[in-house]
mmCIF file of C-alpha atoms in Angstrom:
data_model
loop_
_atom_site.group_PDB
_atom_site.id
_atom_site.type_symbol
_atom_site.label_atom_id
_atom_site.label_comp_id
_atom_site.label_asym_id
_atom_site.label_seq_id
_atom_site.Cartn_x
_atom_site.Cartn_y
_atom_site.Cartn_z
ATOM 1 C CA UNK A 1 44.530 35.258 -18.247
ATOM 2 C CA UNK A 2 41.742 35.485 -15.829
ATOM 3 C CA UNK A 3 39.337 35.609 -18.664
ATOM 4 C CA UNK A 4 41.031 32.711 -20.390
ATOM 5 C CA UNK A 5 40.672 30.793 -17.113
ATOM 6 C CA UNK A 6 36.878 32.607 -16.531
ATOM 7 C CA UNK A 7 36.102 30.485 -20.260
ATOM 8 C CA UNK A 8 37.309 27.154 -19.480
ATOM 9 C CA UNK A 9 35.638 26.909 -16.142
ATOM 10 C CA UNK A 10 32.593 27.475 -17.749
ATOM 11 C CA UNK A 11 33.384 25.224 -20.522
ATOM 12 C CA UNK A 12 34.404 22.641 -18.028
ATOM 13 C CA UNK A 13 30.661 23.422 -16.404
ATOM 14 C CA UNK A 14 28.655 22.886 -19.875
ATOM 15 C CA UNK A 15 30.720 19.315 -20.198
ATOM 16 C CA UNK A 16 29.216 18.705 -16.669
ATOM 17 C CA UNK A 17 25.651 18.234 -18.059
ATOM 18 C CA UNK A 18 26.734 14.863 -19.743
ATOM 19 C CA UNK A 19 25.745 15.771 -23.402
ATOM 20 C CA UNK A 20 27.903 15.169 -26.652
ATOM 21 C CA UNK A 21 28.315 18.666 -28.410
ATOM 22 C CA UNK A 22 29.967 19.750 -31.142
ATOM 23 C CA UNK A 23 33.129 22.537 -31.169
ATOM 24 C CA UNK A 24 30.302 25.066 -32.902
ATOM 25 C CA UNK A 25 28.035 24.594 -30.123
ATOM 26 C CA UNK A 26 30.167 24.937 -27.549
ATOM 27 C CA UNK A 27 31.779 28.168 -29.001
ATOM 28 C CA UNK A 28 28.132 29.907 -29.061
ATOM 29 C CA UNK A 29 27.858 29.284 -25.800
ATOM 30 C CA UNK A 30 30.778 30.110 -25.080
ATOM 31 C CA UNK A 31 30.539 33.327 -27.377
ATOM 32 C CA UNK A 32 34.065 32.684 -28.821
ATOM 33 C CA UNK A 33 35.582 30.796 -32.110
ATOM 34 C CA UNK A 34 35.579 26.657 -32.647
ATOM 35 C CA UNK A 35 39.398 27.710 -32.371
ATOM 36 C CA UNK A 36 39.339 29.143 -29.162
ATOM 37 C CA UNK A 37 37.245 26.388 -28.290
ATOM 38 C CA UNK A 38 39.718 23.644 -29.092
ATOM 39 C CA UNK A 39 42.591 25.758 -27.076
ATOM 40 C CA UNK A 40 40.475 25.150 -24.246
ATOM 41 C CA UNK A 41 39.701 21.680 -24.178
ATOM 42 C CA UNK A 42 43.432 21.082 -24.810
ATOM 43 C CA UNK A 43 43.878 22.879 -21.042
ATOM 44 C CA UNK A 44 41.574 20.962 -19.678
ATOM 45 C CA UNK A 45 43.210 17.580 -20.845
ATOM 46 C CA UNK A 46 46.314 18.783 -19.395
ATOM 47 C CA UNK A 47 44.584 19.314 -15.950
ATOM 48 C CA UNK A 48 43.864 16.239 -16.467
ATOM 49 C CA UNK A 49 40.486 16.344 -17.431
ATOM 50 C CA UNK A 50 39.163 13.080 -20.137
ATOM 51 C CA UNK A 51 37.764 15.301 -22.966
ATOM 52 C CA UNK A 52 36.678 12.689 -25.677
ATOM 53 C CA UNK A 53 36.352 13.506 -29.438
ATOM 54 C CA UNK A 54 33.536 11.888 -30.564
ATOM 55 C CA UNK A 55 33.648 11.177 -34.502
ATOM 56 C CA UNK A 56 30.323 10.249 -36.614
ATOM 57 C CA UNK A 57 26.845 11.520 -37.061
ATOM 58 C CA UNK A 58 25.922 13.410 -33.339
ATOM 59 C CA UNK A 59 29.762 13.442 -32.788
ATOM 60 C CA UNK A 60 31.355 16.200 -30.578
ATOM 61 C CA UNK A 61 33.257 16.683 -27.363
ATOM 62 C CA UNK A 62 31.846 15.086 -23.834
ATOM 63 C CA UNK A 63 33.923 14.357 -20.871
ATOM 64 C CA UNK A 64 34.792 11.382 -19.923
ATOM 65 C CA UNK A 65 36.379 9.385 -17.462
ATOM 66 C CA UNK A 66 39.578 10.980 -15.575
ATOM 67 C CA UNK A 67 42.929 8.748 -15.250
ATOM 68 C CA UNK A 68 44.276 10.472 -12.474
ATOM 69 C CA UNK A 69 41.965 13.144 -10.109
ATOM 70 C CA UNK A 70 41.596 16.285 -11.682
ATOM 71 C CA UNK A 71 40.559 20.339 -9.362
ATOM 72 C CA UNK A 72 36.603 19.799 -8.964
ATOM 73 C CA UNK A 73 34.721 22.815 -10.079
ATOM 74 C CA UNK A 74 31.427 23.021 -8.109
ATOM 75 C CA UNK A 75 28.772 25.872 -8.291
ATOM 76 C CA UNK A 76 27.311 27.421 -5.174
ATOM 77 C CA UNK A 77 24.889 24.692 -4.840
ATOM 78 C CA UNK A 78 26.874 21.443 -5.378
ATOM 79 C CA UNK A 79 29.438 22.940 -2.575
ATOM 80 C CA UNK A 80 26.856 23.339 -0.205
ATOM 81 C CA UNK A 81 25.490 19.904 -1.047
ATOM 82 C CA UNK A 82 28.855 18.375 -1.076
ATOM 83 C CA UNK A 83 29.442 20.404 2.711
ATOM 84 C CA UNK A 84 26.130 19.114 3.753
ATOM 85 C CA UNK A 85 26.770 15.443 2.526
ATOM 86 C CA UNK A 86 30.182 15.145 4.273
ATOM 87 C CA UNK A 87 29.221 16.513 7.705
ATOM 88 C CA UNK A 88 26.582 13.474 7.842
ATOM 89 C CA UNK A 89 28.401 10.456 6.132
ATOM 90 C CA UNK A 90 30.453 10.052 9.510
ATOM 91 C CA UNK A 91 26.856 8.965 10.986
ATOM 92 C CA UNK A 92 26.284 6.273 8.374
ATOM 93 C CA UNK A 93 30.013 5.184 7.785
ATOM 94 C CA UNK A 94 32.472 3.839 10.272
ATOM 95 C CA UNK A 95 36.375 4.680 10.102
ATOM 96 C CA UNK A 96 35.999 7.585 7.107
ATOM 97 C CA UNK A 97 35.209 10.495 9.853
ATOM 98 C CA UNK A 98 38.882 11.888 9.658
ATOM 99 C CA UNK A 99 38.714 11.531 5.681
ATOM 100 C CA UNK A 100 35.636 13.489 5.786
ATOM 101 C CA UNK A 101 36.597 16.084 8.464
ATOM 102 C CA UNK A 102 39.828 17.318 6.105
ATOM 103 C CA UNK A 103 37.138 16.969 2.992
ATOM 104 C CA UNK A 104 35.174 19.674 4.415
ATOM 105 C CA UNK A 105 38.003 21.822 5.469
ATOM 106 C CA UNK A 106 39.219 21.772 2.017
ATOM 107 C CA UNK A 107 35.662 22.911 0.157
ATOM 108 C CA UNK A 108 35.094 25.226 2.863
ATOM 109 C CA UNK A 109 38.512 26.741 2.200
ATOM 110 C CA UNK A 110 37.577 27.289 -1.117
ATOM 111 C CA UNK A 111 34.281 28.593 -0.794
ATOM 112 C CA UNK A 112 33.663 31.948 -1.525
ATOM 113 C CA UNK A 113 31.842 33.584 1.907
ATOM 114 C CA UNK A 114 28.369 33.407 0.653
ATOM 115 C CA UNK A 115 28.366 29.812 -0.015
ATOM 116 C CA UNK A 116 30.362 29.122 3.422
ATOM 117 C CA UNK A 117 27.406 30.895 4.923
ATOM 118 C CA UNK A 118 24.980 28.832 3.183
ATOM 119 C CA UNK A 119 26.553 25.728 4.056
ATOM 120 C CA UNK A 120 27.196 26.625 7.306
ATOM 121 C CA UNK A 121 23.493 27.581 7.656
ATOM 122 C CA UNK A 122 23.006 23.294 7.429
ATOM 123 C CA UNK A 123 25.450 22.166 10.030
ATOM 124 C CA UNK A 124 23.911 19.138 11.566
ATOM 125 C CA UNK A 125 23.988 17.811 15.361
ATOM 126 C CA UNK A 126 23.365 14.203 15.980
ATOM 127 C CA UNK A 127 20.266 13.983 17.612
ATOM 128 C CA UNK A 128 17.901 10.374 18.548
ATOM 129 C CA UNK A 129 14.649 9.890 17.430
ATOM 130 C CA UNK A 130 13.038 8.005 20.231
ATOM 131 C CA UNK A 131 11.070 5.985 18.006
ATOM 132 C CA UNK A 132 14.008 5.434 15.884
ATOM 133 C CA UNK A 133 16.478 2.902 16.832
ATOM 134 C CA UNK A 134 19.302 3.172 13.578
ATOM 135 C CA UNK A 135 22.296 0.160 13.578
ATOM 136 C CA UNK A 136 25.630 1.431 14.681
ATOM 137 C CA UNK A 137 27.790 3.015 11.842
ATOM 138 C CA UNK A 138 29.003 0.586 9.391
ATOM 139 C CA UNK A 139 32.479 0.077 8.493
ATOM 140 C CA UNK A 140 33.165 1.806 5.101
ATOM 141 C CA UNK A 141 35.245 -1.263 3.707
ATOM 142 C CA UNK A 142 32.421 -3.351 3.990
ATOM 143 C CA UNK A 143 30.365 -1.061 1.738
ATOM 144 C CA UNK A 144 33.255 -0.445 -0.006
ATOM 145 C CA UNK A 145 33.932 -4.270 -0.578
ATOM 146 C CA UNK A 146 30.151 -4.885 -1.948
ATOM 147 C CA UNK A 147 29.627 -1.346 -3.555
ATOM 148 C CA UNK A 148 32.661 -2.554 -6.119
ATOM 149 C CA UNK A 149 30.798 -6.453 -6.407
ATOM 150 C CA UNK A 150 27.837 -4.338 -6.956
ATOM 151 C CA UNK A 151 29.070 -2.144 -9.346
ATOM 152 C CA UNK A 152 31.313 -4.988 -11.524
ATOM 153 C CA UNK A 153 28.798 -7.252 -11.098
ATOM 154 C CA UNK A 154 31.042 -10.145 -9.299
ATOM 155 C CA UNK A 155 29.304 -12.254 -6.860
ATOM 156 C CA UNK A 156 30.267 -11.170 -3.349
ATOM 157 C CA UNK A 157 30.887 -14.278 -0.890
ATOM 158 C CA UNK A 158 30.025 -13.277 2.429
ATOM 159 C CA UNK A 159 29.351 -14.336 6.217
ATOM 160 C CA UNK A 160 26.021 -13.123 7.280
ATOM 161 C CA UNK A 161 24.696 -13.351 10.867
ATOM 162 C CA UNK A 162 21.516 -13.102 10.746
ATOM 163 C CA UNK A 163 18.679 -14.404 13.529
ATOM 164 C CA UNK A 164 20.801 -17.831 14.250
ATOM 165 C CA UNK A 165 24.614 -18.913 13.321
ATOM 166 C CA UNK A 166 26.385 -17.127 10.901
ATOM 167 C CA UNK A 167 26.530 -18.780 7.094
ATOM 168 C CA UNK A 168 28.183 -18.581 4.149
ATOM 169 C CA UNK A 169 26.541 -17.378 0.979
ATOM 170 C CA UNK A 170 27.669 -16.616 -2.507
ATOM 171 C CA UNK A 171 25.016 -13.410 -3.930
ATOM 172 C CA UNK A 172 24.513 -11.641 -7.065
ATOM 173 C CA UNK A 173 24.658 -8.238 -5.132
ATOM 174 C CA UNK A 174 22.066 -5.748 -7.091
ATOM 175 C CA UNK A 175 21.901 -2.655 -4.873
ATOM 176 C CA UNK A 176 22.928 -0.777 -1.337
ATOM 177 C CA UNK A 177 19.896 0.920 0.160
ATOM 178 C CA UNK A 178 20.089 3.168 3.317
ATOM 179 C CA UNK A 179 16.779 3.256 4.586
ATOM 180 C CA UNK A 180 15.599 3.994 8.460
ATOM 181 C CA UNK A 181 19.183 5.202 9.094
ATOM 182 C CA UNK A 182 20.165 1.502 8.542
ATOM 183 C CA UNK A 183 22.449 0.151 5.431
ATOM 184 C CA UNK A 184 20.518 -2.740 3.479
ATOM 185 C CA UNK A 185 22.371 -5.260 0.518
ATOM 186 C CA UNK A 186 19.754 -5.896 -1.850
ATOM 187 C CA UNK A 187 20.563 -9.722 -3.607
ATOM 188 C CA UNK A 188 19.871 -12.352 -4.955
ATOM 189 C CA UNK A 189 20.885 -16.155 -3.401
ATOM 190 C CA UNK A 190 21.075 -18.393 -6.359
ATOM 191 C CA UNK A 191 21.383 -21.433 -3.978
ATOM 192 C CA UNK A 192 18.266 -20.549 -2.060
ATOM 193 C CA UNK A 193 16.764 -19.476 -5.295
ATOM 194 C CA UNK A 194 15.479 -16.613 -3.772
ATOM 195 C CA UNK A 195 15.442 -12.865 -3.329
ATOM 196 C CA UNK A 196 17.156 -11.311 0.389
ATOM 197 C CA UNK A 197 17.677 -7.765 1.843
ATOM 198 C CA UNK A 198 20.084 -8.123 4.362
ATOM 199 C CA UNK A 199 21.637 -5.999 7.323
ATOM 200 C CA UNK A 200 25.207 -4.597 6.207
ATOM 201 C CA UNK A 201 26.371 -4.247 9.888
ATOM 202 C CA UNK A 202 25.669 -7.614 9.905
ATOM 203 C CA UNK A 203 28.257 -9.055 6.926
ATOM 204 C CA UNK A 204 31.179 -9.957 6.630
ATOM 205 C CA UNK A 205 32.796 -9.805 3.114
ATOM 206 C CA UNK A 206 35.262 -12.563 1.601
ATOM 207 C CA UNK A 207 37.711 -11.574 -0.540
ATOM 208 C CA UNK A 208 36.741 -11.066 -4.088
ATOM 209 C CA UNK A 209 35.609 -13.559 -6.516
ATOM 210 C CA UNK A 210 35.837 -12.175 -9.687
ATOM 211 C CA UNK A 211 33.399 -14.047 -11.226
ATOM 212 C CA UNK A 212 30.595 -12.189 -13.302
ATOM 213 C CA UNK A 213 26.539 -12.659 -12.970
ATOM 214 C CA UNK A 214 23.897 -10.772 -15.108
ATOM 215 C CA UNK A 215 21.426 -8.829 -13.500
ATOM 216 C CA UNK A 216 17.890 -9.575 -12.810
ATOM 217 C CA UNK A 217 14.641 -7.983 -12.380
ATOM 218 C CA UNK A 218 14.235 -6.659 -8.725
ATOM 219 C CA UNK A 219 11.036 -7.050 -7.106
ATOM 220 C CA UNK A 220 8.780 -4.760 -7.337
ATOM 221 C CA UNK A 221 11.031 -3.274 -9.735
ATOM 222 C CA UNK A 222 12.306 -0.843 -6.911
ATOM 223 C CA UNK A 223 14.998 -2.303 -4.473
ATOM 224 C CA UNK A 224 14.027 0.700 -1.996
ATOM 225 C CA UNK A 225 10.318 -0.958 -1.904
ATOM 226 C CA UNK A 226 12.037 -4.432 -1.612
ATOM 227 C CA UNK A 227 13.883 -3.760 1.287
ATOM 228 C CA UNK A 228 10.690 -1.636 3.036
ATOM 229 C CA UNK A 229 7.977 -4.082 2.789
ATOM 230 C CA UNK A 230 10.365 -7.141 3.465
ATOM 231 C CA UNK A 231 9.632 -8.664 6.776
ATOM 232 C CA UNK A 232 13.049 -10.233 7.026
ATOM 233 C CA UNK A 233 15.411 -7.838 5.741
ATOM 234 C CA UNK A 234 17.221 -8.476 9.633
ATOM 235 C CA UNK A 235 15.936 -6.112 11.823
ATOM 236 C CA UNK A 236 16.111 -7.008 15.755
ATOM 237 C CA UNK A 237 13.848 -6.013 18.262
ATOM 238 C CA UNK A 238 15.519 -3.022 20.206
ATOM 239 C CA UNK A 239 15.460 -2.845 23.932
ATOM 240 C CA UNK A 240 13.109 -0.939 25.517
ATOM 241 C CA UNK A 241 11.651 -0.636 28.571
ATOM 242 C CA UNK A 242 7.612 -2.107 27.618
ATOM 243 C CA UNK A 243 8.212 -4.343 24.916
ATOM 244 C CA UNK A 244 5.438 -6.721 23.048
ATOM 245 C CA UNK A 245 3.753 -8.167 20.073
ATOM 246 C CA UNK A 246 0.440 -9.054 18.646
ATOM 247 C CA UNK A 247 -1.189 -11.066 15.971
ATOM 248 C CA UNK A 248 -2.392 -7.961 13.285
ATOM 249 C CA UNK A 249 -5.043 -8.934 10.298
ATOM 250 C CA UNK A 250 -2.594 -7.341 7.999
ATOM 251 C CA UNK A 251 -0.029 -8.725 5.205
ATOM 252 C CA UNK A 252 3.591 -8.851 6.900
ATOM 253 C CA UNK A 253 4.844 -6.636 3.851
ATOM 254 C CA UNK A 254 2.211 -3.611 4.511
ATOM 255 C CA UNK A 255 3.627 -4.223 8.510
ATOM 256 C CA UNK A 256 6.638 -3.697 7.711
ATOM 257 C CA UNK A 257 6.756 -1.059 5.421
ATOM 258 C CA UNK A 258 4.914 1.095 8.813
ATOM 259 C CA UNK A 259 6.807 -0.692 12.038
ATOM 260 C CA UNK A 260 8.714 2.050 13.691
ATOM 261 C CA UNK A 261 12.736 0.996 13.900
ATOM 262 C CA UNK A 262 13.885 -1.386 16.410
ATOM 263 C CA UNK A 263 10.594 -3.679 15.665
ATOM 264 C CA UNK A 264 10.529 -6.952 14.134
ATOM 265 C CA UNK A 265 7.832 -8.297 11.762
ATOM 266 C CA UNK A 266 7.286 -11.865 11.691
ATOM 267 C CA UNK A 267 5.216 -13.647 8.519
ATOM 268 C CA UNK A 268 2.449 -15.860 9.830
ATOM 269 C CA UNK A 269 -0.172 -15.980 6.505
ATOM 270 C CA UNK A 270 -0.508 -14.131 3.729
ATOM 271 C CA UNK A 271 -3.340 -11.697 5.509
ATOM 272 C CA UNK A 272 -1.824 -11.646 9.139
ATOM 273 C CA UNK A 273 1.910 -11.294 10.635
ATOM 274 C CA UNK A 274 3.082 -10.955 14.247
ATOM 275 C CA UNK A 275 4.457 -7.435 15.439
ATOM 276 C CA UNK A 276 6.678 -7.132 18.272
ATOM 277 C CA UNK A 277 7.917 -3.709 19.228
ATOM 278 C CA UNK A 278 8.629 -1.875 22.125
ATOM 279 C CA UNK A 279 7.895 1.374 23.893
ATOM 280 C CA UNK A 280 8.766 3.825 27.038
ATOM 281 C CA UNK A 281 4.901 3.101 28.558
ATOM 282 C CA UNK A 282 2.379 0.322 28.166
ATOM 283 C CA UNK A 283 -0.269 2.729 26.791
ATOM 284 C CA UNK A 284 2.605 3.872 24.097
ATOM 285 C CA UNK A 285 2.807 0.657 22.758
ATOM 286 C CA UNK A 286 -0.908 -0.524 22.698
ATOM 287 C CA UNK A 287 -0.977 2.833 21.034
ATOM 288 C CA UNK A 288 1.599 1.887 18.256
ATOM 289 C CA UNK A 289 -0.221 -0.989 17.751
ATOM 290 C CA UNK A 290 -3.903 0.826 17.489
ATOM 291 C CA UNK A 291 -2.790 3.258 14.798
ATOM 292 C CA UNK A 292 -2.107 0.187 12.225
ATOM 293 C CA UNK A 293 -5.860 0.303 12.325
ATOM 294 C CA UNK A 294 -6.193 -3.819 12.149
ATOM 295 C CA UNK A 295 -7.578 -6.098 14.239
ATOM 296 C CA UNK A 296 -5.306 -8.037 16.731
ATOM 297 C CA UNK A 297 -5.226 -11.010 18.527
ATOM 298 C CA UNK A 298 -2.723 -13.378 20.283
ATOM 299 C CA UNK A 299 -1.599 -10.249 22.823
ATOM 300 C CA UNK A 300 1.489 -10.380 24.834
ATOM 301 C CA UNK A 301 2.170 -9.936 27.688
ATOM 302 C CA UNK A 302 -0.636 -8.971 30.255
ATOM 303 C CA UNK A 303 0.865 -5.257 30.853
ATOM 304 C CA UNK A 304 0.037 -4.715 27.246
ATOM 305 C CA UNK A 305 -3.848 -6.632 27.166
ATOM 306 C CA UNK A 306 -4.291 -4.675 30.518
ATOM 307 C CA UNK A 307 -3.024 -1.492 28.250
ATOM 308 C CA UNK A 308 -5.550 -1.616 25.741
ATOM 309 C CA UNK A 309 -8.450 -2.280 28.393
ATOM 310 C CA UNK A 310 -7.765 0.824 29.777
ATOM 311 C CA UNK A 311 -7.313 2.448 26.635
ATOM 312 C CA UNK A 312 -10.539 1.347 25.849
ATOM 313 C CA UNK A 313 -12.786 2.229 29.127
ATOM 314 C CA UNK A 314 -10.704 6.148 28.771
ATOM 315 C CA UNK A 315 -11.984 5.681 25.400
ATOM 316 C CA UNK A 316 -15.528 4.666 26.184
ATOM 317 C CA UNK A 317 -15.891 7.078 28.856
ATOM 318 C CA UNK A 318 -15.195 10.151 26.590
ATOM 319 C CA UNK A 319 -17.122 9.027 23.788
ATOM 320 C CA UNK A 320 -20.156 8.920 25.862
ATOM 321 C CA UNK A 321 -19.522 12.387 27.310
ATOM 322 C CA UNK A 322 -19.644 13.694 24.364
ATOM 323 C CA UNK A 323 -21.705 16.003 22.627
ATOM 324 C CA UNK A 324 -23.810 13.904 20.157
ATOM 325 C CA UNK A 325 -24.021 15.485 16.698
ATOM 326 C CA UNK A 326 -26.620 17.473 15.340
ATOM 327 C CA UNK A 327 -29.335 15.884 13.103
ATOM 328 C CA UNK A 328 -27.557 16.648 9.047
ATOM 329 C CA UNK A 329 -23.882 16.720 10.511
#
């Protein structure tokens, strides 16, 4: 029995791979007969598992789709993923912590000890990036309202606040992206005839339409390079104790793919953009501004032009006490 069992976990493991294969291959790999083979997949289907006969030229056995939720079968390094993925959702999702607590109990229950170890080995503390200001966690049905749009390709009406009074818009949703520790709807407004990547924490989702849209082509072909170099994906300027913003001879899509979080990045042409950001210290933020390595103009306020100036005399002063190169360096 415990060899029988042994055979059609691995079996269920070589269906994992996603390929079509035939009952010979699978009994060489298995190292038993196409009859032994077929005993097996029937066990799986009764554990529920949707093993699909494939007929025709390249026909076979794959797995397919499960009508009811069948045991999971990891390997040592998809439970330690799994562990590692569920101690940090609760950061990024809203109202699924308690879900996600009794999910981890359960894999680490049936861990053996070495992969416990290793899992345990990753066990993550929330810590803040000072440079990093990441929205609030966002409520799981709302990402659970537009993943589904996303993924059945229904327009998704929504309220979205955004810099002024919330609005109503009807989107063909395209993608979720979690970048900067902040959740991002990548979609396209056919009434504005344009292209948006828009703050999650900041929708609200209507109920669903039901009505189909067919995809397009995403800018830049990526929607995790649309929603970095877009200017107005939503982002607010976070409080801070210095806070300002200068004109920069740079395109507001190289600005923004660079501006720490909790800065905003507003278009002015297509060469320059105004940054506004904050900092702990005056010098810190003419210093965030420096290393875009641009010039700038249009400073404010005068804490932050009297920043730079002294910036630049420290500057002055040890460039000319120091020791000039040797003639060939």
């Amino acid at each position: 029995m415990a060899t029988t069992s042994a055979r059609t976990l691995k079996l269920l493991s070589i269906f994992g791979i996603g390929a079509t294969l035939t009952a010979e291959e699978l009994a060489t790999r298995l190292g038993a007969s196409v009859r032994t083979v077929r005993r097996d997949i029937d066990t799986l289907r009764d554990l529920g598992y949707e093993i699909e006969a494939v007929r025709g030229a390249g026909g076979g056995y794959r797995l397919g789709r499960a009508t009811r939720l069948p045991p999971v079968v990891f390997d040592e390094d998809q439970a330690v993923a799994a562990a590692v993925a569920l101690q940090t959702v609760p950061a990024l999702l809203s109202g699924i912590r308690e879900n996600a607590t009794r999910a981890l109990a359960t894999l680490h229950q049936a861990m053996p000890a070495r992969s416990r170890l290793h899992a345990e080995a990753f066990t993550v503390l929330p810590a803040r990036n000072y440079w990093e200001f990441p929205a609030p966690p966002i409520d799981a049905d709302i990402v659970r309202a537009v993943g589904s749009a996303i993924n059945r390709q229904h327009l998704v009406r929504v309220d979205y606040s955004g810099d002024g009074e919330p609005v109503t818009l009807t989107l063909e949703p395209h993608d979720l992206v979690v970048w900067a520790a902040r959740w991002y709807l990548v979609a396209f407004d056919p009434d504005a005839d344009r292209w948006r990547a828009m703050r999650v924490d900041r929708i609200q989702a209507h109920l669903p339409t039901h009505t189909p849209f067919d995809r397009r082509d995403i800018p830049h072909v990526d929607p995790v390079v649309f929603v970095m170099t877009a200017h107005d994906r939503g982002d607010a300027a976070a409080e801070w104790p210095c806070r300002g913003s200068a004109v920069l001879a740079l395109p507001a899509s190289t600005v923004a793919r660079f501006a720490p979080g909790g800065s905003t990045v507003e278009y002015r042409t297509e060469t320059t953009c105004r940054l506004t950001l904050g900092a702990w210290s005056w010098p810190g933020l003419a210093g965030l501004i420096l290393t875009f390595d641009a010039d700038i103009t249009d400073i404010e306020p005068a804490e932050l032009r009297q920043a730079l100036h002294s910036l630049r005399t420290r500057i002055s002063r040890g460039l000319g006490s120091a020791t000039p190169p040797r003639p060939g360096w």
